[in-house]
Short mmCIF file of C-alpha atoms in Angstrom, two decimals:
data_model
loop_
_atom_site.label_atom_id
_atom_site.label_comp_id
_atom_site.label_asym_id
_atom_site.label_seq_id
_atom_site.Cartn_x
_atom_site.Cartn_y
_atom_site.Cartn_z
CA UNK A 1 -18.41 -18.95 23.29
CA UNK A 2 -18.48 -19.06 19.25
CA UNK A 3 -15.22 -19.81 17.57
CA UNK A 4 -13.76 -16.55 15.79
CA UNK A 5 -13.39 -17.33 12.23
CA UNK A 6 -9.95 -17.67 10.90
CA UNK A 7 -9.36 -15.97 7.29
CA UNK A 8 -8.13 -18.67 5.17
CA UNK A 9 -4.23 -18.70 4.31
CA UNK A 10 -3.20 -17.96 1.08
CA UNK A 11 -0.87 -20.37 -0.90
CA UNK A 12 2.18 -20.23 -1.03
CA UNK A 13 3.50 -18.66 -4.37
CA UNK A 14 5.88 -20.89 -6.52
CA UNK A 15 9.46 -20.95 -7.02
CA UNK A 16 9.25 -19.07 -10.60
CA UNK A 17 6.69 -16.70 -9.16
CA UNK A 18 8.94 -15.91 -6.18
CA UNK A 19 12.05 -15.13 -8.53
CA UNK A 20 10.15 -12.91 -10.81
CA UNK A 21 8.84 -11.03 -7.87
CA UNK A 22 12.47 -10.71 -6.32
CA UNK A 23 13.63 -9.39 -10.09
CA UNK A 24 10.53 -6.95 -10.18
CA UNK A 25 11.74 -5.72 -6.60
CA UNK A 26 15.15 -5.02 -7.90
CA UNK A 27 14.41 -3.25 -10.86
CA UNK A 28 12.13 -1.42 -8.92
CA UNK A 29 14.52 0.01 -6.30
CA UNK A 30 16.92 0.37 -9.39
CA UNK A 31 14.13 2.85 -10.52
CA UNK A 32 13.28 4.42 -7.80
CA UNK A 33 16.87 5.28 -6.84
CA UNK A 34 17.55 6.65 -10.24
CA UNK A 35 14.18 8.58 -10.21
CA UNK A 36 14.98 10.24 -7.22
CA UNK A 37 18.21 11.21 -8.25
CA UNK A 38 17.68 12.21 -11.84
CA UNK A 39 13.86 12.86 -12.40
CA UNK A 40 11.91 12.30 -15.77
CA UNK A 41 15.55 12.21 -17.43
CA UNK A 42 15.80 8.78 -16.51
CA UNK A 43 15.41 6.22 -19.33
CA UNK A 44 13.81 2.41 -19.37
CA UNK A 45 17.33 1.44 -20.40
CA UNK A 46 19.51 3.06 -18.11
CA UNK A 47 17.17 1.22 -15.40
CA UNK A 48 17.76 -2.06 -16.87
CA UNK A 49 21.60 -1.67 -17.00
CA UNK A 50 21.68 -0.55 -13.74
CA UNK A 51 19.27 -3.28 -12.52
CA UNK A 52 21.57 -6.09 -14.12
CA UNK A 53 18.89 -6.86 -16.70
CA UNK A 54 18.31 -6.90 -20.40
CA UNK A 55 15.85 -4.12 -21.79
CA UNK A 56 13.82 -6.85 -23.35
CA UNK A 57 13.74 -8.53 -19.58
CA UNK A 58 12.82 -4.69 -18.43
CA UNK A 59 9.78 -4.82 -20.82
CA UNK A 60 8.94 -8.52 -20.14
CA UNK A 61 8.13 -6.83 -16.63
CA UNK A 62 6.95 -3.33 -17.04
CA UNK A 63 5.67 -1.17 -19.82
CA UNK A 64 7.14 1.93 -19.22
CA UNK A 65 9.81 3.03 -17.31
CA UNK A 66 7.18 4.55 -14.67
CA UNK A 67 5.69 1.30 -14.49
CA UNK A 68 8.59 0.27 -12.60
CA UNK A 69 8.41 1.59 -9.30
CA UNK A 70 5.12 -0.14 -8.86
CA UNK A 71 6.23 -3.08 -6.66
CA UNK A 72 8.06 -0.62 -4.50
CA UNK A 73 5.21 1.48 -4.05
CA UNK A 74 2.31 -1.18 -3.72
CA UNK A 75 4.63 -3.10 -1.21
CA UNK A 76 3.56 -0.79 1.54
CA UNK A 77 -0.07 -0.97 0.96
CA UNK A 78 -0.18 -4.06 0.30
CA UNK A 79 1.62 -5.14 3.42
CA UNK A 80 -1.43 -2.91 5.42
CA UNK A 81 -4.44 -4.82 3.54
CA UNK A 82 -2.99 -8.56 4.22
CA UNK A 83 -2.86 -7.45 7.61
CA UNK A 84 -6.06 -5.99 8.11
CA UNK A 85 -7.48 -9.13 5.93
CA UNK A 86 -5.82 -11.46 8.42
CA UNK A 87 -7.57 -9.86 11.29
CA UNK A 88 -9.58 -12.42 13.60
CA UNK A 89 -13.36 -11.97 14.18
CA UNK A 90 -15.28 -12.88 16.93
CA UNK A 91 -17.64 -10.87 19.97
CA UNK A 92 -14.56 -9.77 21.64
CA UNK A 93 -12.42 -8.50 18.44
CA UNK A 94 -11.66 -4.83 18.70
CA UNK A 95 -13.99 -2.14 16.70
CA UNK A 96 -12.81 -2.06 12.82
CA UNK A 97 -11.91 1.71 13.33
CA UNK A 98 -9.05 0.36 15.87
CA UNK A 99 -7.96 -2.05 14.08
CA UNK A 100 -7.76 0.07 10.71
CA UNK A 101 -5.43 2.12 12.70
CA UNK A 102 -3.28 -0.32 14.20
CA UNK A 103 -2.82 -2.11 10.92
CA UNK A 104 -2.02 1.27 9.25
CA UNK A 105 0.54 2.67 11.62
CA UNK A 106 2.14 -0.91 11.24
CA UNK A 107 2.59 -0.85 7.99
CA UNK A 108 3.98 2.45 8.10
CA UNK A 109 6.80 1.96 10.85
CA UNK A 110 9.74 0.06 9.25
CA UNK A 111 10.76 -3.46 11.16
CA UNK A 112 14.12 -2.82 9.49
CA UNK A 113 16.71 -1.03 7.53
CA UNK A 114 15.12 -2.40 4.12
CA UNK A 115 11.69 -1.13 4.84
CA UNK A 116 13.32 2.34 6.23
CA UNK A 117 15.03 2.21 2.81
CA UNK A 118 11.66 1.88 0.67
CA UNK A 119 10.07 4.62 2.34
CA UNK A 120 12.69 6.89 2.06
CA UNK A 121 12.59 5.59 -1.88
CA UNK A 122 8.97 6.55 -1.79
CA UNK A 123 9.66 9.91 -0.44
CA UNK A 124 12.28 10.70 -3.38
CA UNK A 125 9.83 9.14 -5.85
CA UNK A 126 7.08 11.84 -4.49
CA UNK A 127 9.25 14.63 -4.72
CA UNK A 128 10.33 13.27 -8.02
CA UNK A 129 6.45 13.56 -9.40
CA UNK A 130 5.30 17.16 -10.27
CA UNK A 131 8.06 17.04 -12.91
CA UNK A 132 6.72 13.54 -14.03
CA UNK A 133 2.90 13.02 -14.70
CA UNK A 134 3.26 9.54 -15.55
CA UNK A 135 4.86 9.01 -12.85
CA UNK A 136 2.36 10.63 -10.42
CA UNK A 137 -0.47 8.52 -12.57
CA UNK A 138 1.42 5.42 -11.34
CA UNK A 139 0.93 6.65 -7.75
CA UNK A 140 -2.26 7.61 -7.98
CA UNK A 141 -3.31 3.79 -9.83
CA UNK A 142 -1.41 2.06 -7.11
CA UNK A 143 -4.05 3.90 -3.98
CA UNK A 144 -7.05 3.17 -6.57
CA UNK A 145 -6.31 -0.63 -6.64
CA UNK A 146 -5.50 -0.31 -2.97
CA UNK A 147 -8.96 1.48 -2.65
CA UNK A 148 -10.79 -1.64 -4.67
CA UNK A 149 -8.53 -4.32 -2.24
CA UNK A 150 -9.70 -2.59 0.92
CA UNK A 151 -13.81 -2.92 -0.11
CA UNK A 152 -13.97 -6.86 0.41
CA UNK A 153 -11.83 -6.91 3.61
CA UNK A 154 -13.78 -3.91 4.68
CA UNK A 155 -17.33 -5.69 3.84
CA UNK A 156 -16.25 -9.17 5.95
CA UNK A 157 -14.96 -6.73 8.80
CA UNK A 158 -18.25 -4.38 8.76
CA UNK A 159 -21.06 -6.30 7.75
CA UNK A 160 -22.17 -2.74 6.34
CA UNK A 161 -24.00 -2.40 2.88
CA UNK A 162 -21.82 -1.75 -0.14
CA UNK A 163 -22.01 2.25 -0.10
CA UNK A 164 -20.83 2.47 3.31
CA UNK A 165 -18.07 0.25 2.66
CA UNK A 166 -16.87 1.50 -0.26
CA UNK A 167 -17.01 5.04 1.91
CA UNK A 168 -14.93 3.59 4.13
CA UNK A 169 -12.34 2.08 1.82
CA UNK A 170 -11.88 5.44 0.06
CA UNK A 171 -11.53 7.41 3.99
CA UNK A 172 -9.25 4.83 4.89
CA UNK A 173 -7.20 4.67 1.51
CA UNK A 174 -7.29 8.68 1.33
CA UNK A 175 -5.75 9.08 4.55
CA UNK A 176 -2.66 6.24 3.87
CA UNK A 177 -1.96 8.44 0.82
CA UNK A 178 -2.19 12.05 2.15
CA UNK A 179 -0.07 10.58 5.47
CA UNK A 180 2.57 9.64 3.22
CA UNK A 181 2.70 12.39 1.02
CA UNK A 182 2.85 14.65 3.42
CA UNK A 183 5.44 13.05 5.38
CA UNK A 184 7.50 13.01 1.99
CA UNK A 185 7.24 16.86 2.07
CA UNK A 186 9.11 16.73 5.47
CA UNK A 187 12.57 16.26 6.11
CA UNK A 188 11.42 13.35 9.34
CA UNK A 189 12.92 9.72 9.30
CA UNK A 190 11.18 6.46 8.27
CA UNK A 191 11.11 5.78 11.96
CA UNK A 192 10.53 9.00 13.41
CA UNK A 193 7.80 8.10 16.06
CA UNK A 194 6.81 11.59 16.70
CA UNK A 195 3.96 13.74 15.60
CA UNK A 196 5.55 14.11 12.06
CA UNK A 197 6.32 10.63 11.22
CA UNK A 198 4.41 8.40 8.92
CA UNK A 199 2.74 6.48 11.60
CA UNK A 200 1.42 9.46 13.85
CA UNK A 201 0.49 11.01 10.51
CA UNK A 202 -1.75 8.19 9.27
CA UNK A 203 -3.18 7.55 12.81
CA UNK A 204 -4.15 11.21 12.55
CA UNK A 205 -5.40 10.90 8.70
CA UNK A 206 -7.67 8.07 9.67
CA UNK A 207 -9.65 9.80 12.66
CA UNK A 208 -10.30 13.06 10.34
CA UNK A 209 -11.54 10.98 7.60
CA UNK A 210 -13.65 7.93 8.87
CA UNK A 211 -14.90 10.43 11.94
CA UNK A 212 -18.12 10.17 10.38
CA UNK A 213 -18.87 6.46 9.16
CA UNK A 214 -20.38 4.67 12.26
CA UNK A 215 -20.19 1.18 10.41
CA UNK A 216 -16.64 0.80 11.91
CA UNK A 217 -17.39 1.61 15.30
CA UNK A 218 -18.89 -2.45 15.45
CA UNK A 219 -16.64 -5.00 16.35
CA UNK A 220 -14.67 -6.67 13.60
CA UNK A 221 -15.95 -9.58 11.85
CA UNK A 222 -18.41 -11.27 9.59
CA UNK A 223 -21.44 -8.83 9.78
CA UNK A 224 -19.86 -7.20 12.94
CA UNK A 225 -20.77 -3.72 11.69
CA UNK A 226 -23.96 -1.79 12.59
CA UNK A 227 -26.24 -5.11 11.94
CA UNK A 228 -27.57 -4.01 9.00
CA UNK A 229 -27.42 -6.90 6.39
CA UNK A 230 -25.20 -6.01 3.65
CA UNK A 231 -26.19 -6.14 -0.36
CA UNK A 232 -23.78 -8.17 -2.50
CA UNK A 233 -20.37 -7.24 -2.63
CA UNK A 234 -17.90 -6.11 -5.32
CA UNK A 235 -16.09 -8.63 -7.88
CA UNK A 236 -12.47 -9.40 -6.66
CA UNK A 237 -10.13 -6.18 -7.27
#
């Protein structure tokens, strides 16, 4: 029996990188809270002061006040892509479609209070976006980057040609975005496991948007799609 391929372990970030990431996350949480409360009226100086950093430090990390929320918005999507990338391949692996849904549901099921709080902040940001086009542009950029990150992962898992891989990445990413937006428009709790909870919504969206993609039906793994030889994939996102 062939041995299942295991993805290579990612290098551990340095102490400096971890400190930088922690500062960025703290600024992002502060920015999200202020945008949720005050909308577009909030300033970069107010975010910096509330986060306990100098304005020059703020601008060292972010070019605009809206960009300050990128780490918060990107965390959930990054968790999903990383979880998907860690999928083991092999003839007994579940289908790519099953793996997509399982990992997407997991990424929108808060494991603890900080994760639930991050989802609540995301809801607040989405509700503030109609009055702040720059904030909405940040949201769409986060999802554009997520779609690009999905492409090489799905290329490995499906072994499908580049066009089919891009279609799958676009469908999966759109399902995630619409599910979060739909949940944010309601009043349910982040840990709601009912039909209007975020995890259930992303499963419904994935099923609807990927129903016509047979490349997701094969087992997850290198070349594990429909047997078609893939062409050269895109470069790094």
